[in-house]
């Protein structure tokens, strides 16, 4: 059998990384599949983000580098394999947001310790994304807020209801979120902001239709 020229550490880290990605695929989010039962995984979300963001950018933001968009989408939530998912609805709470940031910072440090010696691209790309210094990073960050709304529409509001939210509280949060993003990192991403607002409007239409039915159940 022909021997490999690769260092043993490289092969072992590739195996470890494969295990990490499988674990990532078993990390659940709070959002549901259209069946209203199955929880969306971080892998589902990551693939959805990469495909939709790249496809949208090609048509509506061709000045952006879709290669970078794909890279950022691939790793943007990888820290959740250790930090776990944090539902968006609590983001108006400062302590809630701080706790999320601390957990994700510790998770990133762990990823660095485990993989930087062989695969530094992983942590470097996460840090580049989180710095929001490039338009591609900011674009992906906005799109990351679009996707939960699309999934809420597909599952007909099951997640919104299960978290104890109403049409009013959901709409208020979405409008708060939109204005905050527009005034901050998303201000130079008008195309992505347009989709974020459109997703909010569709979500509100869906909740307006379904909420009266919830009250009858």
mmCIF file of C-alpha atoms in Angstrom:
data_model
loop_
_atom_site.group_PDB
_atom_site.id
_atom_site.type_symbol
_atom_site.label_atom_id
_atom_site.label_comp_id
_atom_site.label_asym_id
_atom_site.label_seq_id
_atom_site.Cartn_x
_atom_site.Cartn_y
_atom_site.Cartn_z
ATOM 1 C CA UNK A 1 0.000 0.000 0.000
ATOM 2 C CA UNK A 2 1.312 3.422 -0.949
ATOM 3 C CA UNK A 3 2.078 5.562 2.085
ATOM 4 C CA UNK A 4 0.872 9.134 2.416
ATOM 5 C CA UNK A 5 3.269 12.046 2.630
ATOM 6 C CA UNK A 6 0.881 13.918 4.876
ATOM 7 C CA UNK A 7 1.838 14.305 8.539
ATOM 8 C CA UNK A 8 -0.147 12.005 10.803
ATOM 9 C CA UNK A 9 -1.485 15.040 12.675
ATOM 10 C CA UNK A 10 -3.110 16.331 9.486
ATOM 11 C CA UNK A 11 -4.955 13.072 8.922
ATOM 12 C CA UNK A 12 -6.008 12.869 12.568
ATOM 13 C CA UNK A 13 -7.262 16.471 12.535
ATOM 14 C CA UNK A 14 -9.223 15.802 9.340
ATOM 15 C CA UNK A 15 -10.907 12.885 11.124
ATOM 16 C CA UNK A 16 -11.577 15.055 14.162
ATOM 17 C CA UNK A 17 -13.021 17.787 11.961
ATOM 18 C CA UNK A 18 -15.329 15.278 10.274
ATOM 19 C CA UNK A 19 -16.590 14.285 13.720
ATOM 20 C CA UNK A 20 -17.097 17.950 14.639
ATOM 21 C CA UNK A 21 -19.166 18.584 11.509
ATOM 22 C CA UNK A 22 -21.361 15.557 12.231
ATOM 23 C CA UNK A 23 -21.890 16.889 15.747
ATOM 24 C CA UNK A 24 -22.707 20.287 14.224
ATOM 25 C CA UNK A 25 -25.399 18.560 12.181
ATOM 26 C CA UNK A 26 -26.935 17.255 15.407
ATOM 27 C CA UNK A 27 -27.010 20.718 16.980
ATOM 28 C CA UNK A 28 -30.633 21.792 16.863
ATOM 29 C CA UNK A 29 -32.056 25.253 16.470
ATOM 30 C CA UNK A 30 -35.405 26.308 17.935
ATOM 31 C CA UNK A 31 -36.967 26.629 14.474
ATOM 32 C CA UNK A 32 -39.102 23.816 13.071
ATOM 33 C CA UNK A 33 -39.399 22.065 9.737
ATOM 34 C CA UNK A 34 -42.667 22.543 7.830
ATOM 35 C CA UNK A 35 -43.949 19.395 9.565
ATOM 36 C CA UNK A 36 -44.074 21.421 12.782
ATOM 37 C CA UNK A 37 -42.234 18.693 14.695
ATOM 38 C CA UNK A 38 -38.706 18.229 13.349
ATOM 39 C CA UNK A 39 -36.238 20.840 14.547
ATOM 40 C CA UNK A 40 -33.992 22.553 12.045
ATOM 41 C CA UNK A 41 -30.323 21.682 12.561
ATOM 42 C CA UNK A 42 -27.358 24.006 12.279
ATOM 43 C CA UNK A 43 -26.353 22.117 9.138
ATOM 44 C CA UNK A 44 -29.777 22.766 7.582
ATOM 45 C CA UNK A 45 -29.434 26.450 8.380
ATOM 46 C CA UNK A 46 -25.850 26.670 7.115
ATOM 47 C CA UNK A 47 -26.599 25.039 3.760
ATOM 48 C CA UNK A 48 -29.742 27.135 3.330
ATOM 49 C CA UNK A 49 -27.823 30.323 4.078
ATOM 50 C CA UNK A 50 -24.999 29.505 1.678
ATOM 51 C CA UNK A 51 -27.242 28.593 -1.244
ATOM 52 C CA UNK A 52 -29.772 31.410 -0.872
ATOM 53 C CA UNK A 53 -27.192 34.108 -0.102
ATOM 54 C CA UNK A 54 -24.984 33.175 -3.067
ATOM 55 C CA UNK A 55 -27.926 32.837 -5.469
ATOM 56 C CA UNK A 56 -29.373 36.169 -4.333
ATOM 57 C CA UNK A 57 -26.002 37.947 -4.542
ATOM 58 C CA UNK A 58 -25.399 36.772 -8.107
ATOM 59 C CA UNK A 59 -28.642 38.400 -9.228
ATOM 60 C CA UNK A 60 -29.035 41.388 -6.929
ATOM 61 C CA UNK A 61 -25.557 42.206 -5.567
ATOM 62 C CA UNK A 62 -23.131 41.130 -8.328
ATOM 63 C CA UNK A 63 -20.438 43.432 -6.951
ATOM 64 C CA UNK A 64 -19.966 41.024 -4.048
ATOM 65 C CA UNK A 65 -17.613 38.018 -4.053
ATOM 66 C CA UNK A 66 -19.819 34.929 -3.831
ATOM 67 C CA UNK A 67 -16.786 32.826 -2.927
ATOM 68 C CA UNK A 68 -16.338 34.849 0.261
ATOM 69 C CA UNK A 69 -20.078 34.752 0.903
ATOM 70 C CA UNK A 70 -19.984 30.944 0.701
ATOM 71 C CA UNK A 71 -16.971 30.771 3.031
ATOM 72 C CA UNK A 72 -18.598 32.975 5.643
ATOM 73 C CA UNK A 73 -21.878 31.077 5.404
ATOM 74 C CA UNK A 74 -20.092 27.755 5.938
ATOM 75 C CA UNK A 75 -18.466 28.766 9.227
ATOM 76 C CA UNK A 76 -20.710 31.541 10.546
ATOM 77 C CA UNK A 77 -22.420 29.350 13.162
ATOM 78 C CA UNK A 78 -19.767 26.668 13.686
ATOM 79 C CA UNK A 79 -19.148 27.917 17.231
ATOM 80 C CA UNK A 80 -22.644 26.667 18.073
ATOM 81 C CA UNK A 81 -21.340 23.115 18.062
ATOM 82 C CA UNK A 82 -20.019 24.067 21.514
ATOM 83 C CA UNK A 83 -22.018 27.214 22.362
ATOM 84 C CA UNK A 84 -25.417 25.915 21.117
ATOM 85 C CA UNK A 85 -28.094 27.960 19.349
ATOM 86 C CA UNK A 86 -29.437 31.182 20.853
ATOM 87 C CA UNK A 87 -32.995 32.147 19.807
ATOM 88 C CA UNK A 88 -33.189 35.605 18.223
ATOM 89 C CA UNK A 89 -36.184 36.816 20.207
ATOM 90 C CA UNK A 90 -34.119 37.563 23.308
ATOM 91 C CA UNK A 91 -31.654 39.853 21.575
ATOM 92 C CA UNK A 92 -33.226 43.042 22.956
ATOM 93 C CA UNK A 93 -32.022 41.933 26.391
ATOM 94 C CA UNK A 94 -28.456 43.085 27.083
ATOM 95 C CA UNK A 95 -27.652 40.299 29.543
ATOM 96 C CA UNK A 96 -29.006 37.704 27.103
ATOM 97 C CA UNK A 97 -26.831 39.068 24.307
ATOM 98 C CA UNK A 98 -23.756 39.238 26.552
ATOM 99 C CA UNK A 99 -24.210 35.614 27.596
ATOM 100 C CA UNK A 100 -24.415 34.575 23.932
ATOM 101 C CA UNK A 101 -21.238 36.495 23.098
ATOM 102 C CA UNK A 102 -19.338 34.973 26.019
ATOM 103 C CA UNK A 103 -20.367 31.411 25.139
ATOM 104 C CA UNK A 104 -19.449 31.892 21.498
ATOM 105 C CA UNK A 105 -16.107 33.490 22.382
ATOM 106 C CA UNK A 106 -15.194 30.477 24.517
ATOM 107 C CA UNK A 107 -16.315 28.156 21.724
ATOM 108 C CA UNK A 108 -14.096 29.954 19.210
ATOM 109 C CA UNK A 109 -11.106 29.665 21.536
ATOM 110 C CA UNK A 110 -11.748 25.935 21.788
ATOM 111 C CA UNK A 111 -11.895 25.605 18.000
ATOM 112 C CA UNK A 112 -8.580 27.469 17.796
ATOM 113 C CA UNK A 113 -6.949 25.138 20.313
ATOM 114 C CA UNK A 114 -8.208 22.065 18.522
ATOM 115 C CA UNK A 115 -7.595 23.009 14.877
ATOM 116 C CA UNK A 116 -5.292 26.013 14.445
ATOM 117 C CA UNK A 117 -2.152 23.867 14.253
ATOM 118 C CA UNK A 118 -3.376 22.213 11.041
ATOM 119 C CA UNK A 119 -6.474 24.064 9.798
ATOM 120 C CA UNK A 120 -6.138 27.745 10.814
ATOM 121 C CA UNK A 121 -8.523 28.768 8.003
ATOM 122 C CA UNK A 122 -11.502 27.801 10.157
ATOM 123 C CA UNK A 123 -10.934 30.213 13.037
ATOM 124 C CA UNK A 124 -9.477 32.873 10.752
ATOM 125 C CA UNK A 125 -12.613 32.857 8.609
ATOM 126 C CA UNK A 126 -14.905 32.942 11.640
ATOM 127 C CA UNK A 127 -12.994 35.947 12.980
ATOM 128 C CA UNK A 128 -13.037 37.678 9.600
ATOM 129 C CA UNK A 129 -16.792 37.173 9.433
ATOM 130 C CA UNK A 130 -17.405 38.377 12.973
ATOM 131 C CA UNK A 131 -15.277 41.494 12.431
ATOM 132 C CA UNK A 132 -17.782 42.601 9.730
ATOM 133 C CA UNK A 133 -15.007 44.506 7.970
ATOM 134 C CA UNK A 134 -15.922 43.269 4.493
ATOM 135 C CA UNK A 135 -19.182 43.878 2.618
ATOM 136 C CA UNK A 136 -19.526 40.118 2.109
ATOM 137 C CA UNK A 137 -19.455 39.531 5.871
ATOM 138 C CA UNK A 138 -22.074 42.206 6.447
ATOM 139 C CA UNK A 139 -24.207 40.770 3.640
ATOM 140 C CA UNK A 140 -24.132 37.298 5.194
ATOM 141 C CA UNK A 141 -24.873 38.749 8.627
ATOM 142 C CA UNK A 142 -28.051 40.373 7.281
ATOM 143 C CA UNK A 143 -29.038 37.179 5.458
ATOM 144 C CA UNK A 144 -28.575 35.227 8.666
ATOM 145 C CA UNK A 145 -31.496 37.263 10.025
ATOM 146 C CA UNK A 146 -33.613 36.668 6.906
ATOM 147 C CA UNK A 147 -33.629 32.883 7.126
ATOM 148 C CA UNK A 148 -35.509 32.411 10.427
ATOM 149 C CA UNK A 149 -38.385 34.439 8.992
ATOM 150 C CA UNK A 150 -38.500 32.256 5.888
ATOM 151 C CA UNK A 151 -38.526 29.117 8.023
ATOM 152 C CA UNK A 152 -41.236 30.556 10.305
ATOM 153 C CA UNK A 153 -43.367 31.064 7.191
ATOM 154 C CA UNK A 154 -42.702 27.518 5.987
ATOM 155 C CA UNK A 155 -43.668 25.999 9.346
ATOM 156 C CA UNK A 156 -46.765 28.199 9.552
ATOM 157 C CA UNK A 157 -45.734 29.922 12.761
ATOM 158 C CA UNK A 158 -45.251 26.777 14.844
ATOM 159 C CA UNK A 159 -41.984 28.047 16.329
ATOM 160 C CA UNK A 160 -43.387 31.495 17.059
ATOM 161 C CA UNK A 161 -46.303 29.926 18.913
ATOM 162 C CA UNK A 162 -44.160 27.367 20.754
ATOM 163 C CA UNK A 163 -41.932 30.155 22.101
ATOM 164 C CA UNK A 164 -44.961 31.959 23.472
ATOM 165 C CA UNK A 165 -44.899 34.847 21.024
ATOM 166 C CA UNK A 166 -47.808 36.569 19.317
ATOM 167 C CA UNK A 167 -48.161 38.345 16.019
ATOM 168 C CA UNK A 168 -47.717 41.656 17.814
ATOM 169 C CA UNK A 169 -44.591 40.699 19.763
ATOM 170 C CA UNK A 170 -43.068 39.080 16.675
ATOM 171 C CA UNK A 171 -43.785 42.096 14.484
ATOM 172 C CA UNK A 172 -42.418 44.466 17.105
ATOM 173 C CA UNK A 173 -39.215 42.461 17.363
ATOM 174 C CA UNK A 174 -38.792 42.186 13.584
ATOM 175 C CA UNK A 175 -39.243 45.940 13.155
ATOM 176 C CA UNK A 176 -36.815 46.653 15.999
ATOM 177 C CA UNK A 177 -34.309 44.226 14.475
ATOM 178 C CA UNK A 178 -34.636 45.728 10.994
ATOM 179 C CA UNK A 179 -34.078 49.289 12.201
ATOM 180 C CA UNK A 180 -31.102 48.261 14.330
ATOM 181 C CA UNK A 181 -29.458 46.387 11.457
ATOM 182 C CA UNK A 182 -30.161 49.216 9.004
ATOM 183 C CA UNK A 183 -28.569 51.736 11.375
ATOM 184 C CA UNK A 184 -25.616 49.430 12.002
ATOM 185 C CA UNK A 185 -23.741 46.786 10.047
ATOM 186 C CA UNK A 186 -26.402 46.387 7.346
ATOM 187 C CA UNK A 187 -26.598 50.021 6.331
ATOM 188 C CA UNK A 188 -24.562 49.469 3.165
ATOM 189 C CA UNK A 189 -26.440 46.303 2.157
ATOM 190 C CA UNK A 190 -29.690 47.658 0.657
ATOM 191 C CA UNK A 191 -30.437 44.547 -1.386
ATOM 192 C CA UNK A 192 -30.200 42.225 1.620
ATOM 193 C CA UNK A 193 -32.181 44.702 3.724
ATOM 194 C CA UNK A 194 -34.947 44.680 1.119
ATOM 195 C CA UNK A 195 -35.235 40.906 1.425
ATOM 196 C CA UNK A 196 -35.151 41.136 5.223
ATOM 197 C CA UNK A 197 -38.102 43.535 5.155
ATOM 198 C CA UNK A 198 -39.976 41.481 2.559
ATOM 199 C CA UNK A 199 -39.565 38.364 4.718
ATOM 200 C CA UNK A 200 -40.910 40.305 7.695
ATOM 201 C CA UNK A 201 -43.983 41.391 5.724
ATOM 202 C CA UNK A 202 -44.679 37.834 4.560
ATOM 203 C CA UNK A 203 -44.261 36.568 8.099
ATOM 204 C CA UNK A 204 -46.679 39.183 9.404
ATOM 205 C CA UNK A 205 -49.256 38.264 6.747
ATOM 206 C CA UNK A 206 -48.994 34.617 7.730
ATOM 207 C CA UNK A 207 -49.344 35.361 11.451
ATOM 208 C CA UNK A 208 -52.331 37.648 10.810
ATOM 209 C CA UNK A 209 -54.058 34.720 9.116
ATOM 210 C CA UNK A 210 -53.136 32.050 11.654
ATOM 211 C CA UNK A 211 -53.210 33.732 15.062
ATOM 212 C CA UNK A 212 -57.038 33.781 15.293
ATOM 213 C CA UNK A 213 -56.976 30.014 14.716
ATOM 214 C CA UNK A 214 -54.483 29.546 17.564
ATOM 215 C CA UNK A 215 -56.877 31.246 19.955
ATOM 216 C CA UNK A 216 -59.587 28.738 19.018
ATOM 217 C CA UNK A 217 -57.407 25.732 19.786
#
